[in-house]
Amino acid sequence: MARTPKYDDADLLDRAVDVVWRRGWSSTSIRDLEQALDVKAPSIYRRFGSRDGVGVAVIEHYVDRVVRRRVDKYLSGEGDPVANITVFFERSVQQPDTSEALRGCLLTTTSADDLDDAMRDAVLIGVAVIETSLRREVERAAASGRLRPGVDVDAATATLSVAMQGFMSLARAGMPSEELHRRAHAVVSSVTDTGADRPTTHSTRTEEGS
């Protein structure tokens, strides 16, 4: 009779995301994955095919469990679009309520590594999830006359998307959360009418990552 696996794939990928997010993909070996997942290399290869197969699965899992949840929460397509964008940036650079440093975004950190085509595609799909949601809010802002004069939807979306990835790199490098927060507000204000006097109704729960 075949043995029941100790962990299911979702549990393994939660563990793999954690180790890759902390160490970086290029510094994560199969041995590191064995230790983090509490599974031997042959079992890892049976499940995921190769080390790069693990990498693709990690990115896809991160996009599903972290990225999509965050954009669904903050870039919902409902309410004040500029407030949504602002809170999305705020939560992305907010220091967690722990002693652990900000990790930034797994997509951003992984994109700096030497990736095979499948991993590169997985990263770009994740970035597109964020950018598509940002564009939807920017389009809503444009429809209500909330973009700065001379700024169109393409330019605003590109500015916000590139800035977000930059902030994630700075967060991982250790820039203080307060400075990241200030810069995030400056970027949003550079392309939109933020309506500083308009109240927002979002939760203040701290979150990390893209």
PDB file of C-alpha atoms in Angstrom:
ATOM      1  CA  MET A   1       0.000   0.000   0.000  1.00  0.00           C
ATOM      2  CA  ALA A   2       1.340   3.439  -0.914  1.00  0.00           C
ATOM      3  CA  ARG A   3       2.248   5.662   1.989  1.00  0.00           C
ATOM      4  CA  THR A   4       0.096   8.722   2.605  1.00  0.00           C
ATOM      5  CA  PRO A   5       2.167  11.874   1.953  1.00  0.00           C
ATOM      6  CA  LYS A   6       3.195  13.675   5.128  1.00  0.00           C
ATOM      7  CA  TYR A   7       2.113  17.031   3.696  1.00  0.00           C
ATOM      8  CA  ASP A   8      -0.123  18.122   0.854  1.00  0.00           C
ATOM      9  CA  ASP A   9       1.187  20.359  -1.918  1.00  0.00           C
ATOM     10  CA  ALA A  10      -0.411  23.517  -0.491  1.00  0.00           C
ATOM     11  CA  ASP A  11       1.357  23.021   2.842  1.00  0.00           C
ATOM     12  CA  LEU A  12       4.666  22.300   1.108  1.00  0.00           C
ATOM     13  CA  LEU A  13       4.304  25.397  -1.038  1.00  0.00           C
ATOM     14  CA  ASP A  14       3.522  27.566   1.991  1.00  0.00           C
ATOM     15  CA  ARG A  15       6.830  26.414   3.445  1.00  0.00           C
ATOM     16  CA  ALA A  16       8.661  26.826   0.132  1.00  0.00           C
ATOM     17  CA  VAL A  17       7.337  30.363  -0.333  1.00  0.00           C
ATOM     18  CA  ASP A  18       8.646  31.254   3.116  1.00  0.00           C
ATOM     19  CA  VAL A  19      12.169  29.966   2.509  1.00  0.00           C
ATOM     20  CA  VAL A  20      12.447  31.444  -0.996  1.00  0.00           C
ATOM     21  CA  TRP A  21      11.063  34.775   0.198  1.00  0.00           C
ATOM     22  CA  ARG A  22      13.627  34.899   2.998  1.00  0.00           C
ATOM     23  CA  ARG A  23      16.673  33.586   1.142  1.00  0.00           C
ATOM     24  CA  GLY A  24      16.006  34.571  -2.458  1.00  0.00           C
ATOM     25  CA  TRP A  25      15.605  32.052  -5.263  1.00  0.00           C
ATOM     26  CA  SER A  26      19.234  32.003  -6.400  1.00  0.00           C
ATOM     27  CA  SER A  27      20.370  31.237  -2.833  1.00  0.00           C
ATOM     28  CA  THR A  28      17.824  28.470  -2.264  1.00  0.00           C
ATOM     29  CA  SER A  29      19.187  24.996  -2.901  1.00  0.00           C
ATOM     30  CA  ILE A  30      17.420  21.667  -2.994  1.00  0.00           C
ATOM     31  CA  ARG A  31      19.026  20.992   0.377  1.00  0.00           C
ATOM     32  CA  ASP A  32      17.415  24.180   1.736  1.00  0.00           C
ATOM     33  CA  LEU A  33      14.073  23.035   0.353  1.00  0.00           C
ATOM     34  CA  GLU A  34      14.512  19.581   1.890  1.00  0.00           C
ATOM     35  CA  GLN A  35      15.039  21.152   5.309  1.00  0.00           C
ATOM     36  CA  ALA A  36      12.243  23.704   4.998  1.00  0.00           C
ATOM     37  CA  LEU A  37       9.701  21.256   3.587  1.00  0.00           C
ATOM     38  CA  ASP A  38      10.772  18.274   5.741  1.00  0.00           C
ATOM     39  CA  VAL A  39      10.680  16.219   2.530  1.00  0.00           C
ATOM     40  CA  LYS A  40      13.554  14.450   0.787  1.00  0.00           C
ATOM     41  CA  ALA A  41      14.779  15.550  -2.632  1.00  0.00           C
ATOM     42  CA  PRO A  42      13.367  12.511  -4.532  1.00  0.00           C
ATOM     43  CA  SER A  43       9.887  13.347  -3.228  1.00  0.00           C
ATOM     44  CA  ILE A  44      10.332  16.990  -4.207  1.00  0.00           C
ATOM     45  CA  TYR A  45      11.304  15.963  -7.731  1.00  0.00           C
ATOM     46  CA  ARG A  46       8.360  13.555  -7.970  1.00  0.00           C
ATOM     47  CA  ARG A  47       5.941  16.314  -7.018  1.00  0.00           C
ATOM     48  CA  PHE A  48       7.415  19.236  -8.946  1.00  0.00           C
ATOM     49  CA  GLY A  49       9.702  17.737 -11.575  1.00  0.00           C
ATOM     50  CA  SER A  50      12.817  19.824 -10.910  1.00  0.00           C
ATOM     51  CA  ARG A  51      14.187  22.656  -8.816  1.00  0.00           C
ATOM     52  CA  ASP A  52      12.856  25.108 -11.409  1.00  0.00           C
ATOM     53  CA  GLY A  53       9.516  23.317 -11.221  1.00  0.00           C
ATOM     54  CA  VAL A  54       9.458  24.118  -7.514  1.00  0.00           C
ATOM     55  CA  GLY A  55      10.243  27.736  -8.383  1.00  0.00           C
ATOM     56  CA  VAL A  56       7.310  28.010 -10.792  1.00  0.00           C
ATOM     57  CA  ALA A  57       4.972  26.416  -8.253  1.00  0.00           C
ATOM     58  CA  VAL A  58       6.215  28.786  -5.535  1.00  0.00           C
ATOM     59  CA  ILE A  59       5.553  31.873  -7.669  1.00  0.00           C
ATOM     60  CA  GLU A  60       2.105  30.642  -8.734  1.00  0.00           C
ATOM     61  CA  HIS A  61       1.231  29.804  -5.128  1.00  0.00           C
ATOM     62  CA  TYR A  62       2.406  33.232  -3.944  1.00  0.00           C
ATOM     63  CA  VAL A  63       0.330  34.961  -6.623  1.00  0.00           C
ATOM     64  CA  ASP A  64      -2.768  32.986  -5.634  1.00  0.00           C
ATOM     65  CA  ARG A  65      -2.346  33.241  -1.859  1.00  0.00           C
ATOM     66  CA  VAL A  66      -0.852  36.726  -1.485  1.00  0.00           C
ATOM     67  CA  VAL A  67      -1.103  38.863  -4.610  1.00  0.00           C
ATOM     68  CA  ARG A  68      -4.659  38.061  -5.686  1.00  0.00           C
ATOM     69  CA  ARG A  69      -5.977  38.351  -2.147  1.00  0.00           C
ATOM     70  CA  ARG A  70      -4.384  41.753  -1.683  1.00  0.00           C
ATOM     71  CA  VAL A  71      -5.571  43.210  -4.963  1.00  0.00           C
ATOM     72  CA  ASP A  72      -9.055  41.817  -4.366  1.00  0.00           C
ATOM     73  CA  LYS A  73      -9.088  43.464  -0.925  1.00  0.00           C
ATOM     74  CA  TYR A  74      -7.638  46.867  -1.783  1.00  0.00           C
ATOM     75  CA  LEU A  75      -8.093  47.297  -5.557  1.00  0.00           C
ATOM     76  CA  SER A  76     -11.646  46.046  -5.514  1.00  0.00           C
ATOM     77  CA  GLY A  77     -13.193  48.212  -8.222  1.00  0.00           C
ATOM     78  CA  GLU A  78     -15.568  49.665  -5.608  1.00  0.00           C
ATOM     79  CA  GLY A  79     -15.514  52.868  -3.583  1.00  0.00           C
ATOM     80  CA  ASP A  80     -13.056  55.721  -4.079  1.00  0.00           C
ATOM     81  CA  PRO A  81     -10.464  54.540  -6.641  1.00  0.00           C
ATOM     82  CA  VAL A  82      -7.742  56.942  -5.508  1.00  0.00           C
ATOM     83  CA  ALA A  83      -8.260  55.936  -1.872  1.00  0.00           C
ATOM     84  CA  ASN A  84      -8.022  52.297  -2.950  1.00  0.00           C
ATOM     85  CA  ILE A  85      -4.687  52.906  -4.686  1.00  0.00           C
ATOM     86  CA  THR A  86      -3.391  54.891  -1.715  1.00  0.00           C
ATOM     87  CA  VAL A  87      -4.270  52.202   0.829  1.00  0.00           C
ATOM     88  CA  PHE A  88      -2.813  49.497  -1.436  1.00  0.00           C
ATOM     89  CA  PHE A  89       0.510  51.357  -1.383  1.00  0.00           C
ATOM     90  CA  GLU A  90       0.282  52.069   2.344  1.00  0.00           C
ATOM     91  CA  ARG A  91      -0.234  48.420   3.252  1.00  0.00           C
ATOM     92  CA  SER A  92       2.556  47.315   0.942  1.00  0.00           C
ATOM     93  CA  VAL A  93       5.176  49.377   2.791  1.00  0.00           C
ATOM     94  CA  GLN A  94       3.774  49.099   6.321  1.00  0.00           C
ATOM     95  CA  GLN A  95       6.117  47.608   8.907  1.00  0.00           C
ATOM     96  CA  PRO A  96       4.660  44.334  10.251  1.00  0.00           C
ATOM     97  CA  ASP A  97       3.783  44.063  13.947  1.00  0.00           C
ATOM     98  CA  THR A  98       6.804  41.838  14.521  1.00  0.00           C
ATOM     99  CA  SER A  99      10.556  42.257  14.800  1.00  0.00           C
ATOM    100  CA  GLU A 100      10.977  40.767  11.323  1.00  0.00           C
ATOM    101  CA  ALA A 101      12.093  43.171   8.610  1.00  0.00           C
ATOM    102  CA  LEU A 102       9.972  43.842   5.566  1.00  0.00           C
ATOM    103  CA  ARG A 103      10.590  41.230   2.888  1.00  0.00           C
ATOM    104  CA  GLY A 104       9.295  43.267  -0.012  1.00  0.00           C
ATOM    105  CA  CYS A 105       7.563  41.380  -2.806  1.00  0.00           C
ATOM    106  CA  LEU A 106       8.524  37.856  -3.854  1.00  0.00           C
ATOM    107  CA  LEU A 107       7.879  38.772  -7.490  1.00  0.00           C
ATOM    108  CA  THR A 108      10.287  41.703  -7.281  1.00  0.00           C
ATOM    109  CA  THR A 109      13.048  39.819  -5.502  1.00  0.00           C
ATOM    110  CA  THR A 110      12.774  36.792  -7.781  1.00  0.00           C
ATOM    111  CA  SER A 111      12.768  38.873 -10.961  1.00  0.00           C
ATOM    112  CA  ALA A 112      16.358  39.926 -10.198  1.00  0.00           C
ATOM    113  CA  ASP A 113      17.570  36.306 -10.371  1.00  0.00           C
ATOM    114  CA  ASP A 114      18.675  34.299 -13.389  1.00  0.00           C
ATOM    115  CA  LEU A 115      15.408  32.542 -14.257  1.00  0.00           C
ATOM    116  CA  ASP A 116      14.361  29.970 -16.812  1.00  0.00           C
ATOM    117  CA  ASP A 117      11.533  30.864 -19.207  1.00  0.00           C
ATOM    118  CA  ALA A 118       8.812  29.202 -17.141  1.00  0.00           C
ATOM    119  CA  MET A 119       9.758  31.038 -13.947  1.00  0.00           C
ATOM    120  CA  ARG A 120      10.098  34.328 -15.809  1.00  0.00           C
ATOM    121  CA  ASP A 121       6.615  33.866 -17.264  1.00  0.00           C
ATOM    122  CA  ALA A 122       5.194  33.066 -13.828  1.00  0.00           C
ATOM    123  CA  VAL A 123       6.705  36.253 -12.397  1.00  0.00           C
ATOM    124  CA  LEU A 124       5.367  38.375 -15.267  1.00  0.00           C
ATOM    125  CA  ILE A 125       1.888  36.892 -14.847  1.00  0.00           C
ATOM    126  CA  GLY A 126       1.966  37.902 -11.190  1.00  0.00           C
ATOM    127  CA  VAL A 127       3.094  41.427 -12.039  1.00  0.00           C
ATOM    128  CA  ALA A 128       0.289  41.622 -14.612  1.00  0.00           C
ATOM    129  CA  VAL A 129      -2.266  40.739 -11.917  1.00  0.00           C
ATOM    130  CA  ILE A 130      -1.171  43.797  -9.928  1.00  0.00           C
ATOM    131  CA  GLU A 131      -0.944  46.068 -12.956  1.00  0.00           C
ATOM    132  CA  THR A 132      -4.362  45.048 -14.291  1.00  0.00           C
ATOM    133  CA  SER A 133      -5.979  45.884 -10.970  1.00  0.00           C
ATOM    134  CA  LEU A 134      -4.122  49.192 -10.722  1.00  0.00           C
ATOM    135  CA  ARG A 135      -5.250  50.074 -14.250  1.00  0.00           C
ATOM    136  CA  ARG A 136      -8.880  49.396 -13.347  1.00  0.00           C
ATOM    137  CA  GLU A 137      -8.681  51.844 -10.454  1.00  0.00           C
ATOM    138  CA  VAL A 138      -6.825  54.394 -12.596  1.00  0.00           C
ATOM    139  CA  GLU A 139      -9.530  54.132 -15.273  1.00  0.00           C
ATOM    140  CA  ARG A 140     -12.170  54.724 -12.617  1.00  0.00           C
ATOM    141  CA  ALA A 141     -10.202  57.717 -11.343  1.00  0.00           C
ATOM    142  CA  ALA A 142      -9.930  59.096 -14.881  1.00  0.00           C
ATOM    143  CA  ALA A 143     -13.674  58.689 -15.405  1.00  0.00           C
ATOM    144  CA  SER A 144     -14.318  60.883 -12.375  1.00  0.00           C
ATOM    145  CA  GLY A 145     -11.723  63.507 -13.340  1.00  0.00           C
ATOM    146  CA  ARG A 146      -9.246  62.494 -10.629  1.00  0.00           C
ATOM    147  CA  LEU A 147      -6.058  62.200 -12.736  1.00  0.00           C
ATOM    148  CA  ARG A 148      -3.566  65.047 -12.745  1.00  0.00           C
ATOM    149  CA  PRO A 149      -3.633  67.319 -15.800  1.00  0.00           C
ATOM    150  CA  GLY A 150      -1.542  65.874 -18.612  1.00  0.00           C
ATOM    151  CA  VAL A 151      -1.516  62.370 -17.084  1.00  0.00           C
ATOM    152  CA  ASP A 152      -3.354  59.648 -18.994  1.00  0.00           C
ATOM    153  CA  VAL A 153      -4.361  56.151 -17.924  1.00  0.00           C
ATOM    154  CA  ASP A 154      -1.320  54.450 -19.488  1.00  0.00           C
ATOM    155  CA  ALA A 155       1.147  56.851 -17.879  1.00  0.00           C
ATOM    156  CA  ALA A 156      -0.506  56.713 -14.460  1.00  0.00           C
ATOM    157  CA  THR A 157      -0.679  52.912 -14.483  1.00  0.00           C
ATOM    158  CA  ALA A 158       2.946  52.561 -15.583  1.00  0.00           C
ATOM    159  CA  THR A 159       4.128  55.053 -12.951  1.00  0.00           C
ATOM    160  CA  LEU A 160       2.296  53.278 -10.156  1.00  0.00           C
ATOM    161  CA  SER A 161       3.360  49.798 -11.272  1.00  0.00           C
ATOM    162  CA  VAL A 162       7.044  50.665 -11.600  1.00  0.00           C
ATOM    163  CA  ALA A 163       6.999  52.604  -8.336  1.00  0.00           C
ATOM    164  CA  MET A 164       5.451  49.671  -6.493  1.00  0.00           C
ATOM    165  CA  GLN A 165       8.237  47.337  -7.603  1.00  0.00           C
ATOM    166  CA  GLY A 166      10.819  49.923  -6.622  1.00  0.00           C
ATOM    167  CA  PHE A 167       9.296  50.334  -3.184  1.00  0.00           C
ATOM    168  CA  MET A 168       9.389  46.576  -2.683  1.00  0.00           C
ATOM    169  CA  SER A 169      13.127  46.531  -3.426  1.00  0.00           C
ATOM    170  CA  LEU A 170      13.735  49.434  -1.040  1.00  0.00           C
ATOM    171  CA  ALA A 171      11.654  47.723   1.641  1.00  0.00           C
ATOM    172  CA  ARG A 172      13.776  44.584   1.410  1.00  0.00           C
ATOM    173  CA  ALA A 173      16.922  46.706   1.505  1.00  0.00           C
ATOM    174  CA  GLY A 174      15.824  48.088   4.863  1.00  0.00           C
ATOM    175  CA  MET A 175      14.519  51.585   4.108  1.00  0.00           C
ATOM    176  CA  PRO A 176      12.437  52.705   7.113  1.00  0.00           C
ATOM    177  CA  SER A 177       8.723  52.141   6.760  1.00  0.00           C
ATOM    178  CA  GLU A 178       7.999  55.820   7.453  1.00  0.00           C
ATOM    179  CA  GLU A 179      10.119  56.922   4.495  1.00  0.00           C
ATOM    180  CA  LEU A 180       8.584  54.306   2.225  1.00  0.00           C
ATOM    181  CA  HIS A 181       5.160  55.490   3.335  1.00  0.00           C
ATOM    182  CA  ARG A 182       6.032  59.121   2.527  1.00  0.00           C
ATOM    183  CA  ARG A 183       7.342  58.225  -0.903  1.00  0.00           C
ATOM    184  CA  ALA A 184       4.326  56.055  -1.650  1.00  0.00           C
ATOM    185  CA  HIS A 185       2.005  58.973  -0.968  1.00  0.00           C
ATOM    186  CA  ALA A 186       4.158  61.229  -3.131  1.00  0.00           C
ATOM    187  CA  VAL A 187       3.921  58.839  -6.075  1.00  0.00           C
ATOM    188  CA  VAL A 188       0.152  58.460  -5.819  1.00  0.00           C
ATOM    189  CA  SER A 189      -0.197  62.229  -5.513  1.00  0.00           C
ATOM    190  CA  SER A 190       1.956  62.768  -8.595  1.00  0.00           C
ATOM    191  CA  VAL A 191      -0.588  61.117 -10.886  1.00  0.00           C
ATOM    192  CA  THR A 192      -3.927  61.557  -9.096  1.00  0.00           C
ATOM    193  CA  ASP A 193      -5.980  64.005  -7.111  1.00  0.00           C
ATOM    194  CA  THR A 194      -5.703  62.191  -3.797  1.00  0.00           C
ATOM    195  CA  GLY A 195      -8.487  64.189  -2.155  1.00  0.00           C
ATOM    196  CA  ALA A 196      -6.650  64.390   1.153  1.00  0.00           C
ATOM    197  CA  ASP A 197      -9.784  65.642   2.903  1.00  0.00           C
ATOM    198  CA  ARG A 198     -11.865  62.693   1.754  1.00  0.00           C
ATOM    199  CA  PRO A 199     -12.244  60.035   4.495  1.00  0.00           C
ATOM    200  CA  THR A 200     -11.347  56.432   3.701  1.00  0.00           C
ATOM    201  CA  THR A 201     -13.106  53.394   5.105  1.00  0.00           C
ATOM    202  CA  HIS A 202     -10.431  50.737   4.662  1.00  0.00           C
ATOM    203  CA  SER A 203      -9.179  48.535   7.471  1.00  0.00           C
ATOM    204  CA  THR A 204      -5.872  49.518   9.067  1.00  0.00           C
ATOM    205  CA  ARG A 205      -4.720  45.899   9.327  1.00  0.00           C
ATOM    206  CA  THR A 206      -1.020  45.565   8.566  1.00  0.00           C
ATOM    207  CA  GLU A 207      -0.008  43.460   5.576  1.00  0.00           C
ATOM    208  CA  GLU A 208       3.245  42.845   3.746  1.00  0.00           C
ATOM    209  CA  GLY A 209       4.273  42.097   0.214  1.00  0.00           C
ATOM    210  CA  SER A 210       2.614  42.644  -3.290  1.00  0.00           C
TER     211      SER A 210
END
